[in-house]
Coordinates of N, CA and C in Angstrom, one line a residue:
M1 N 46.1 -1.9 85.5 CA 46.5 -0.5 85.9 C 47.6 -0.6 86.9
A2 N 48.8 -0.3 86.6 CA 49.9 -0.4 87.5 C 50.1 0.9 88.2
A3 N 50.7 0.9 89.4 CA 50.9 2.1 90.1 C 52.0 2.9 89.5
V4 N 51.8 4.2 89.5 CA 52.9 5.1 89.1 C 54.0 4.9 90.1
D5 N 55.3 5.0 89.5 CA 56.4 4.7 90.4 C 56.4 5.5 91.7
S6 N 56.0 6.8 91.6 CA 56.1 7.6 92.8 C 54.9 7.5 93.7
R7 N 53.9 6.8 93.3 CA 52.7 6.7 94.1 C 52.2 5.2 94.3
P8 N 52.0 4.8 95.5 CA 51.5 3.4 95.7 C 50.1 3.3 95.2
L9 N 49.6 2.1 95.0 CA 48.3 1.8 94.4 C 47.4 1.1 95.5
A10 N 46.2 1.6 95.6 CA 45.3 1.0 96.6 C 44.0 0.6 95.8
L11 N 43.4 -0.5 96.2 CA 42.1 -0.9 95.7 C 41.2 -0.9 96.9
V12 N 40.0 -0.2 96.7 CA 39.1 -0.1 97.8 C 37.7 -0.6 97.3
T13 N 37.2 -1.6 98.0 CA 35.8 -2.1 97.6 C 34.8 -1.3 98.4
G14 N 33.5 -1.4 97.9 CA 32.5 -0.6 98.6 C 32.8 0.9 98.5
A15 N 33.4 1.3 97.4 CA 33.9 2.7 97.4 C 32.8 3.7 96.9
S16 N 31.7 3.2 96.5 CA 30.7 4.1 96.0 C 30.0 5.0 97.0
R17 N 30.1 4.7 98.3 CA 29.5 5.5 99.4 C 30.1 5.1 100.7
G18 N 29.6 5.8 101.8 CA 29.9 5.5 103.1 C 31.4 5.4 103.4
I19 N 31.8 4.4 104.2 CA 33.2 4.3 104.7 C 34.1 4.1 103.5
G20 N 33.7 3.3 102.5 CA 34.6 3.1 101.3 C 34.9 4.3 100.6
A21 N 33.9 5.2 100.4 CA 34.2 6.5 99.7 C 35.1 7.4 100.5
A22 N 34.9 7.4 101.8 CA 35.7 8.2 102.7 C 37.1 7.7 102.7
V23 N 37.3 6.4 102.7 CA 38.7 5.8 102.6 C 39.4 6.2 101.3
A24 N 38.6 6.2 100.2 CA 39.2 6.6 98.9 C 39.6 8.0 99.0
R25 N 38.8 8.9 99.5 CA 39.2 10.3 99.6 C 40.4 10.5 100.6
A26 N 40.5 9.7 101.6 CA 41.6 9.8 102.5 C 42.9 9.4 101.9
L27 N 42.8 8.4 101.0 CA 44.0 7.8 100.4 C 44.5 8.6 99.1
A28 N 43.5 9.4 98.5 CA 43.8 10.0 97.2 C 45.0 10.9 97.2
P29 N 45.3 11.7 98.2 CA 46.5 12.5 98.1 C 47.8 11.8 98.0
T30 N 47.8 10.6 98.4 CA 49.1 9.8 98.3 C 49.1 8.5 97.5
H31 N 47.9 8.1 97.1 CA 47.8 6.8 96.4 C 47.0 7.0 95.1
D32 N 47.4 6.2 94.1 CA 46.5 6.0 93.0 C 45.5 4.9 93.4
L33 N 44.3 5.0 92.8 CA 43.1 4.2 93.4 C 42.4 3.4 92.3
V34 N 42.0 2.2 92.7 CA 41.0 1.5 92.0 C 39.8 1.4 92.9
L35 N 38.7 1.9 92.4 CA 37.4 2.0 93.2 C 36.5 1.0 92.8
G36 N 36.3 0.0 93.7 CA 35.5 -1.2 93.4 C 34.1 -1.0 94.0
G37 N 33.1 -1.6 93.3 CA 31.7 -1.6 93.8 C 30.8 -2.0 92.7
R38 N 29.5 -2.0 93.0 CA 28.5 -2.3 92.1 C 27.9 -1.1 91.3
D39 N 27.9 0.1 92.0 CA 27.2 1.2 91.4 C 28.2 2.0 90.5
A40 N 28.1 1.6 89.2 CA 29.1 2.2 88.3 C 29.0 3.7 88.2
V41 N 27.8 4.3 88.2 CA 27.6 5.7 88.1 C 28.3 6.4 89.3
A42 N 28.0 5.9 90.5 CA 28.6 6.5 91.7 C 30.2 6.4 91.7
L43 N 30.7 5.3 91.2 CA 32.1 5.1 91.2 C 32.8 6.0 90.2
E44 N 32.1 6.2 89.0 CA 32.7 7.1 88.0 C 32.7 8.5 88.5
S45 N 31.6 8.9 89.3 CA 31.6 10.2 89.8 C 32.7 10.5 90.8
L46 N 32.9 9.5 91.7 CA 34.0 9.6 92.7 C 35.4 9.6 92.0
A47 N 35.5 8.8 91.0 CA 36.8 8.7 90.2 C 37.1 10.1 89.6
A48 N 36.1 10.7 89.1 CA 36.3 12.0 88.4 C 36.7 13.1 89.4
E49 N 36.3 12.9 90.7 CA 36.6 13.8 91.7 C 38.1 13.7 92.2
L50 N 38.6 12.5 92.1 CA 39.9 12.2 92.7 C 41.0 12.0 91.6
D51 N 42.1 12.6 91.7 CA 43.2 12.4 90.8 C 43.7 11.0 90.9
G52 N 44.1 10.3 89.8 CA 44.7 9.0 89.8 C 43.8 7.9 90.3
A53 N 42.4 8.1 90.1 CA 41.5 7.1 90.5 C 40.8 6.5 89.2
R54 N 40.4 5.3 89.3 CA 39.7 4.6 88.3 C 38.6 3.8 88.8
A55 N 37.4 3.9 88.2 CA 36.2 3.1 88.7 C 36.4 1.6 88.2
W56 N 36.0 0.7 89.1 CA 36.1 -0.7 88.8 C 34.8 -1.4 89.2
P57 N 33.8 -1.2 88.4 CA 32.5 -1.8 88.8 C 32.5 -3.3 88.6
V58 N 32.1 -4.1 89.7 CA 32.1 -5.5 89.6 C 31.2 -6.0 90.7
E59 N 30.6 -7.2 90.4 CA 29.8 -7.9 91.4 C 30.7 -8.9 92.1
L60 N 31.0 -8.5 93.4 CA 32.0 -9.3 94.1 C 31.6 -10.7 94.5
T61 N 30.3 -11.0 94.4 CA 29.8 -12.4 94.7 C 29.8 -13.2 93.5
D62 N 30.1 -12.7 92.3 CA 30.2 -13.5 91.1 C 31.6 -13.9 90.8
D63 N 32.0 -15.1 91.1 CA 33.4 -15.5 91.0 C 34.0 -15.3 89.7
G64 N 33.3 -15.6 88.6 CA 33.8 -15.5 87.3 C 34.0 -14.1 86.9
S65 N 33.1 -13.2 87.2 CA 33.2 -11.8 86.9 C 34.4 -11.2 87.7
V66 N 34.6 -11.6 88.9 CA 35.7 -11.0 89.7 C 37.0 -11.5 89.1
A67 N 37.1 -12.7 88.8 CA 38.4 -13.2 88.2 C 38.7 -12.5 86.9
A68 N 37.7 -12.3 86.1 CA 38.0 -11.6 84.8 C 38.3 -10.1 85.1
A69 N 37.7 -9.5 86.1 CA 37.9 -8.1 86.4 C 39.3 -7.9 86.9
V70 N 39.8 -8.8 87.8 CA 41.1 -8.8 88.3 C 42.1 -9.0 87.3
A71 N 41.9 -9.9 86.4 CA 42.8 -10.2 85.3 C 42.9 -8.9 84.4
G72 N 41.8 -8.2 84.2 CA 41.8 -7.0 83.4 C 42.6 -5.9 84.0
L73 N 42.8 -5.9 85.3 CA 43.5 -4.8 85.9 C 45.0 -5.0 85.7
D74 N 45.5 -6.2 85.5 CA 46.9 -6.5 85.2 C 47.8 -5.8 86.2
L75 N 47.7 -6.2 87.4 CA 48.4 -5.5 88.5 C 49.7 -6.3 88.8
P76 N 50.9 -5.7 88.5 CA 52.1 -6.3 89.0 C 52.3 -6.2 90.5
R77 N 51.7 -5.2 91.1 CA 51.9 -5.1 92.5 C 50.6 -4.3 93.0
L78 N 50.3 -4.5 94.3 CA 49.2 -3.8 94.9 C 49.6 -3.4 96.3
D79 N 49.7 -2.2 96.7 CA 50.2 -1.7 97.9 C 49.2 -1.8 99.1
V80 N 47.9 -1.5 98.7 CA 46.9 -1.5 99.7 C 45.6 -2.1 99.2
L81 N 45.0 -3.0 99.9 CA 43.6 -3.6 99.6 C 42.7 -3.3 100.8
V82 N 41.7 -2.5 100.6 CA 40.7 -2.2 101.7 C 39.4 -2.9 101.3
H83 N 39.0 -3.8 102.1 CA 37.7 -4.4 102.0 C 36.6 -3.7 102.8
S84 N 35.8 -2.8 102.1 CA 34.8 -2.0 102.8 C 33.4 -2.5 102.4
A85 N 33.3 -3.2 101.3 CA 32.0 -3.7 100.9 C 31.4 -4.7 101.9
G86 N 30.1 -4.6 102.2 CA 29.5 -5.5 103.1 C 28.0 -5.3 103.1
V87 N 27.3 -6.2 103.8 CA 25.9 -6.1 104.0 C 25.5 -6.4 105.4
G88 N 24.5 -5.7 106.0 CA 24.1 -5.9 107.3 C 22.6 -6.2 107.4
L89 N 22.2 -7.4 107.5 CA 20.8 -7.9 107.6 C 20.5 -8.4 109.0
L90 N 19.6 -7.8 109.7 CA 19.3 -8.1 111.1 C 18.1 -8.9 111.2
G91 N 18.0 -9.6 112.4 CA 16.8 -10.4 112.7 C 17.2 -11.4 113.8
T92 N 16.2 -11.9 114.5 CA 16.5 -12.9 115.5 C 16.8 -14.2 114.8
I93 N 17.3 -15.2 115.6 CA 17.6 -16.5 115.1 C 16.3 -17.1 114.6
E94 N 15.2 -16.9 115.3 CA 13.9 -17.5 114.9 C 13.4 -17.0 113.6
E95 N 13.6 -15.7 113.3 CA 13.0 -15.2 112.1 C 13.9 -15.1 110.9
T96 N 15.2 -15.4 111.1 CA 16.2 -15.3 110.0 C 16.2 -16.6 109.2
E97 N 15.8 -16.5 107.9 CA 15.8 -17.6 107.0 C 17.2 -18.1 106.6
P98 N 17.4 -19.3 106.2 CA 18.7 -19.8 105.8 C 19.3 -18.9 104.7
D99 N 18.5 -18.5 103.7 CA 19.0 -17.7 102.6 C 19.7 -16.4 103.1
T100 N 19.2 -15.8 104.2 CA 19.8 -14.6 104.7 C 21.2 -14.9 105.3
W101 N 21.3 -16.0 106.0 CA 22.6 -16.4 106.5 C 23.6 -16.6 105.3
R102 N 23.1 -17.3 104.3 CA 24.0 -17.6 103.1 C 24.4 -16.3 102.5
H103 N 23.5 -15.4 102.2 CA 23.8 -14.1 101.6 C 24.8 -13.3 102.4
Q104 N 24.5 -13.2 103.7 CA 25.4 -12.4 104.5 C 26.8 -13.0 104.5
F105 N 27.0 -14.3 104.6 CA 28.3 -14.9 104.5 C 28.9 -14.7 103.2
E106 N 28.1 -14.8 102.1 CA 28.6 -14.7 100.7 C 29.2 -13.3 100.5
V107 N 28.6 -12.3 101.0 CA 29.1 -10.9 100.8 C 30.2 -10.6 101.8
N108 N 30.0 -10.9 103.0 CA 30.9 -10.4 104.1 C 32.1 -11.2 104.3
V109 N 32.1 -12.5 103.8 CA 33.2 -13.4 104.0 C 33.8 -14.0 102.7
V110 N 32.9 -14.7 102.0 CA 33.4 -15.5 100.8 C 33.9 -14.5 99.8
A111 N 33.2 -13.4 99.5 CA 33.7 -12.5 98.5 C 35.0 -11.9 98.9
V112 N 35.2 -11.6 100.1 CA 36.4 -11.0 100.6 C 37.6 -12.0 100.4
A113 N 37.3 -13.2 100.8 CA 38.4 -14.3 100.7 C 38.7 -14.5 99.2
G114 N 37.7 -14.5 98.4 CA 37.9 -14.8 96.9 C 38.8 -13.7 96.3
L115 N 38.4 -12.4 96.6 CA 39.2 -11.3 96.0 C 40.6 -11.3 96.5
T116 N 40.7 -11.4 97.8 CA 42.1 -11.4 98.4 C 43.0 -12.5 97.8
R117 N 42.4 -13.7 97.6 CA 43.2 -14.8 97.0 C 43.7 -14.4 95.6
L118 N 42.8 -13.8 94.8 CA 43.3 -13.4 93.5 C 44.3 -12.4 93.5
L119 N 44.3 -11.5 94.5 CA 45.2 -10.4 94.5 C 46.5 -10.7 95.3
L120 N 46.6 -11.9 95.9 CA 47.8 -12.2 96.7 C 49.1 -12.0 96.0
P121 N 49.3 -12.4 94.7 CA 50.6 -12.2 94.1 C 51.0 -10.7 94.0
A122 N 50.0 -9.8 93.7 CA 50.3 -8.4 93.6 C 50.6 -7.9 95.0
L123 N 49.9 -8.3 96.0 CA 50.1 -7.9 97.4 C 51.5 -8.3 97.9
R124 N 51.8 -9.6 97.6 CA 53.1 -10.1 98.0 C 54.3 -9.3 97.4
A125 N 54.1 -8.9 96.1 CA 55.1 -8.2 95.4 C 55.4 -6.8 96.1
A126 N 54.3 -6.2 96.7 CA 54.5 -4.9 97.3 C 54.7 -5.0 98.8
R127 N 54.6 -6.3 99.3 CA 54.6 -6.4 100.8 C 53.6 -5.5 101.4
G128 N 52.3 -5.6 100.8 CA 51.3 -4.7 101.0 C 50.5 -4.8 102.3
D129 N 49.4 -4.0 102.3 CA 48.5 -3.9 103.5 C 47.1 -4.4 103.0
V130 N 46.5 -5.2 103.9 CA 45.1 -5.6 103.7 C 44.3 -5.1 104.9
V131 N 43.3 -4.4 104.6 CA 42.5 -3.8 105.7 C 41.1 -4.4 105.5
L132 N 40.5 -4.9 106.6 CA 39.2 -5.5 106.6 C 38.3 -4.6 107.5
V133 N 37.3 -3.9 106.9 CA 36.4 -3.1 107.7 C 35.4 -4.1 108.3
N134 N 35.5 -4.4 109.5 CA 34.7 -5.3 110.3 C 33.6 -4.5 111.0
S135 N 33.4 -4.8 112.3 CA 32.3 -4.1 113.0 C 32.5 -4.4 114.5
G136 N 31.9 -3.7 115.4 CA 31.8 -4.1 116.8 C 31.1 -5.4 116.9
S137 N 30.3 -5.8 115.9 CA 29.6 -7.1 116.0 C 30.5 -8.2 115.6
G138 N 31.8 -7.9 115.2 CA 32.8 -8.9 115.0 C 33.5 -9.2 116.3
L139 N 33.2 -8.5 117.4 CA 33.8 -8.8 118.7 C 32.8 -9.3 119.7
T140 N 31.5 -8.8 119.6 CA 30.4 -9.2 120.5 C 29.1 -9.3 119.7
A141 N 28.5 -10.5 119.9 CA 27.2 -10.7 119.3 C 26.0 -10.4 120.2
R142 N 25.0 -9.7 119.7 CA 23.9 -9.3 120.5 C 22.6 -9.9 119.9
A143 N 21.6 -10.0 120.7 CA 20.3 -10.5 120.3 C 19.8 -9.7 119.1
G144 N 19.3 -10.4 118.1 CA 18.8 -9.8 116.9 C 19.9 -9.5 115.8
W145 N 21.1 -9.8 116.1 CA 22.2 -9.5 115.2 C 23.0 -10.8 114.8
G146 N 22.4 -12.0 115.0 CA 23.1 -13.2 115.0 C 23.8 -13.5 113.7
S147 N 23.1 -13.5 112.5 CA 23.7 -13.8 111.3 C 24.7 -12.8 110.9
Y148 N 24.5 -11.5 111.1 CA 25.5 -10.5 110.8 C 26.7 -10.6 111.7
A149 N 26.5 -10.8 113.0 CA 27.7 -11.0 113.9 C 28.5 -12.2 113.5
A150 N 27.8 -13.3 113.2 CA 28.5 -14.5 112.8 C 29.4 -14.3 111.6
S151 N 28.9 -13.5 110.6 CA 29.7 -13.3 109.4 C 30.9 -12.4 109.8
K152 N 30.7 -11.5 110.7 CA 31.8 -10.6 111.1 C 32.8 -11.3 112.0
F153 N 32.4 -12.2 112.8 CA 33.3 -13.1 113.5 C 34.2 -13.9 112.5
A154 N 33.5 -14.4 111.5 CA 34.2 -15.2 110.5 C 35.2 -14.3 109.7
L155 N 34.8 -13.1 109.5 CA 35.7 -12.1 108.8 C 37.0 -11.9 109.6
R156 N 36.8 -11.8 111.0 CA 37.9 -11.6 111.8 C 38.8 -12.8 111.8
A157 N 38.2 -14.0 111.8 CA 39.0 -15.3 111.7 C 39.8 -15.3 110.4
F158 N 39.2 -14.9 109.3 CA 39.9 -14.8 108.0 C 41.1 -13.9 108.1
A159 N 40.9 -12.7 108.8 CA 42.1 -11.8 108.9 C 43.2 -12.5 109.7
D160 N 42.8 -13.1 110.8 CA 43.8 -13.8 111.7 C 44.6 -14.9 110.9
A161 N 43.9 -15.6 110.1 CA 44.5 -16.7 109.3 C 45.4 -16.1 108.2
L162 N 44.9 -15.1 107.5 CA 45.7 -14.4 106.5 C 47.0 -13.8 107.1
R163 N 46.9 -13.2 108.3 CA 48.0 -12.6 108.9 C 49.1 -13.7 109.3
A164 N 48.6 -14.9 109.7 CA 49.5 -15.9 110.1 C 50.2 -16.6 108.8
E165 N 49.4 -16.7 107.7 CA 49.9 -17.3 106.5 C 50.8 -16.4 105.7
E166 N 50.6 -15.1 105.8 CA 51.3 -14.2 104.9 C 52.1 -13.2 105.8
P167 N 53.2 -13.6 106.4 CA 53.9 -12.7 107.3 C 54.5 -11.5 106.7
D168 N 54.6 -11.4 105.4 CA 55.1 -10.2 104.7 C 54.1 -9.2 104.5
L169 N 52.8 -9.5 104.7 CA 51.7 -8.5 104.6 C 51.3 -8.0 106.0
R170 N 50.8 -6.8 106.0 CA 50.2 -6.2 107.2 C 48.7 -6.4 107.0
V171 N 48.1 -7.1 108.0 CA 46.6 -7.3 107.9 C 46.0 -6.7 109.1
T172 N 45.0 -5.8 108.8 CA 44.4 -5.0 109.9 C 42.9 -5.2 109.9
S173 N 42.3 -5.6 111.0 CA 40.9 -5.7 111.2 C 40.5 -4.4 111.9
V174 N 39.5 -3.7 111.3 CA 39.0 -2.4 111.9 C 37.5 -2.7 112.4
H175 N 37.3 -2.4 113.6 CA 36.0 -2.7 114.3 C 35.4 -1.4 114.7
P176 N 34.7 -0.7 113.8 CA 34.0 0.6 114.2 C 32.7 0.3 114.9
G177 N 32.3 1.2 115.8 CA 31.0 1.2 116.3 C 30.0 1.7 115.3
R178 N 28.9 2.2 115.7 CA 27.9 2.7 114.7 C 28.4 3.9 113.9
V179 N 28.2 3.8 112.6 CA 28.8 4.9 111.7 C 27.6 5.5 111.0
D180 N 27.7 6.8 110.7 CA 26.6 7.5 110.0 C 26.6 7.2 108.5
T181 N 26.0 6.1 108.2 CA 25.9 5.6 106.8 C 24.5 5.2 106.4
D182 N 24.3 4.9 105.1 CA 23.0 4.4 104.7 C 22.6 3.1 105.4
M183 N 23.6 2.3 105.6 CA 23.4 1.0 106.3 C 22.8 1.3 107.7
Q184 N 23.4 2.3 108.4 CA 23.0 2.6 109.7 C 21.6 3.1 109.8
R185 N 21.2 3.8 108.7 CA 19.8 4.3 108.6 C 18.8 3.1 108.6
S186 N 19.2 2.0 107.8 CA 18.4 0.8 107.7 C 18.3 0.1 109.1
V187 N 19.5 0.1 109.8 CA 19.5 -0.5 111.1 C 18.5 0.2 112.1
V188 N 18.6 1.5 112.1 CA 17.8 2.2 113.0 C 16.3 2.1 112.7
A189 N 16.0 2.0 111.4 CA 14.6 1.8 110.9 C 14.2 0.5 111.4
H190 N 15.0 -0.6 111.3 CA 14.7 -1.9 111.7 C 14.4 -1.9 113.2
E191 N 15.2 -1.1 114.0 CA 15.0 -1.1 115.4 C 13.8 -0.2 115.8
G192 N 13.2 0.5 114.9 CA 12.1 1.4 115.2 C 12.4 2.7 115.8
G193 N 13.7 3.1 115.7 CA 14.1 4.3 116.3 C 14.1 5.5 115.4
E194 N 14.4 6.7 115.9 CA 14.5 7.9 115.1 C 16.0 8.2 114.8
Y195 N 16.3 8.4 113.5 CA 17.7 8.5 113.1 C 18.3 9.8 113.5
D196 N 19.5 9.8 114.2 CA 20.3 11.0 114.5 C 21.7 10.7 114.2
G197 N 22.2 11.0 113.0 CA 23.5 10.7 112.7 C 24.6 11.3 113.5
S198 N 24.3 12.4 114.3 CA 25.3 13.0 115.1 C 25.7 12.2 116.3
K199 N 24.9 11.1 116.6 CA 25.3 10.2 117.6 C 26.3 9.2 117.2
F200 N 26.6 9.1 116.0 CA 27.4 8.0 115.4 C 28.8 8.5 114.9
L201 N 29.7 7.6 114.7 CA 31.0 8.0 114.0 C 30.7 8.5 112.6
R202 N 31.6 9.4 112.2 CA 31.6 9.8 110.8 C 32.4 8.9 110.0
P203 N 32.0 8.6 108.8 CA 32.9 7.7 107.9 C 34.3 8.2 107.8
E204 N 34.5 9.5 107.8 CA 35.8 10.1 107.7 C 36.7 9.7 108.9
S205 N 36.1 9.5 110.1 CA 36.9 9.1 111.3 C 37.4 7.7 111.2
V206 N 36.5 6.9 110.6 CA 37.0 5.5 110.3 C 38.1 5.5 109.3
A207 N 37.9 6.3 108.2 CA 38.9 6.4 107.2 C 40.3 6.9 107.7
A208 N 40.2 7.8 108.7 CA 41.5 8.3 109.3 C 42.2 7.2 110.0
A209 N 41.5 6.3 110.7 CA 42.1 5.2 111.4 C 42.7 4.2 110.3
I210 N 42.0 4.0 109.2 CA 42.6 3.1 108.2 C 43.8 3.7 107.6
L211 N 43.8 5.0 107.3 CA 44.9 5.7 106.8 C 46.1 5.6 107.7
A212 N 45.9 5.7 109.0 CA 47.0 5.5 110.0 C 47.6 4.1 109.9
A213 N 46.8 3.1 109.7 CA 47.3 1.7 109.6 C 48.1 1.5 108.4
V214 N 47.7 2.0 107.2 CA 48.5 1.8 106.0 C 49.6 2.7 105.8
T215 N 49.7 3.8 106.6 CA 50.9 4.7 106.4 C 51.8 4.6 107.6
A216 N 51.6 3.6 108.5 CA 52.5 3.4 109.6 C 53.9 3.1 109.1
G217 N 54.9 3.4 109.9 CA 56.2 3.1 109.5 C 56.4 1.6 109.2
A218 N 57.4 1.3 108.4 CA 57.7 -0.1 108.0 C 57.9 -1.0 109.2
D219 N 58.3 -0.5 110.3 CA 58.5 -1.3 111.5 C 57.3 -1.6 112.3
A220 N 56.1 -1.0 111.9 CA 54.9 -1.0 112.7 C 53.8 -1.8 112.0
H221 N 53.0 -2.5 112.8 CA 51.8 -3.2 112.2 C 50.7 -3.1 113.2
L222 N 49.6 -2.6 112.7 CA 48.4 -2.4 113.6 C 47.4 -3.5 113.2
P223 N 47.4 -4.7 113.9 CA 46.6 -5.8 113.5 C 45.1 -5.6 113.8
E224 N 44.8 -4.8 114.8 CA 43.4 -4.6 115.1 C 43.1 -3.2 115.6
I225 N 42.1 -2.5 115.1 CA 41.7 -1.2 115.5 C 40.3 -1.2 115.9
V226 N 40.0 -0.7 117.1 CA 38.6 -0.6 117.6 C 38.3 0.9 117.8
I227 N 37.2 1.3 117.2 CA 36.8 2.7 117.2 C 35.3 2.8 117.7
R228 N 35.1 3.7 118.6 CA 33.8 3.9 119.2 C 33.4 5.3 119.2
P229 N 32.1 5.7 119.0 CA 31.7 7.1 119.1 C 32.0 7.6 120.5
R230 N 32.3 8.8 120.6 CA 32.6 9.4 122.0 C 31.3 9.6 122.7

């Protein structure tokens, strides 16, 4: 799926809900979209809502499936890649099994690196933008958040390395605080608290920051964005 000449093309992972869906809606007025994720029904619903959007259901941790899916897109260029897919599994060091560490890194780091690698030729052709939706936990680790924070620190390191290796690309790490999403509901339930989404950032606020990064003038590069609830 190549971009229409007058409209740049963006691929957004984790687009079925939360921040990813908000990013897709923010980009839709100016970009054609490939909506990546596992929930094919949700992706098709969002694609039907947005002009110039196509659902792209794929299991990002399955290397073979991802390679085949990328080849099927046949992208000569890609202007924007937003990595929004991720998982947040909490627990103390003592109670976190090795499989949890592996799964968290597989989704939050390895899958991101693998997809980016496959899309580098298209990104280079467009001198494009890569945006990685990180977390406040990618800047500071807290008790009970060890494996999640470690994966997000690693994601930040990946962004730093990509930025250094690919000077023609703009690479942005976005570190939001708590966001009103399904994942945040799980976090609050884990903490034993009562959920109040009004205390958190809206996904649309995070999407607005991402839109600012990818639509900045050609002379500008926003390498890191930190967003906190007021």
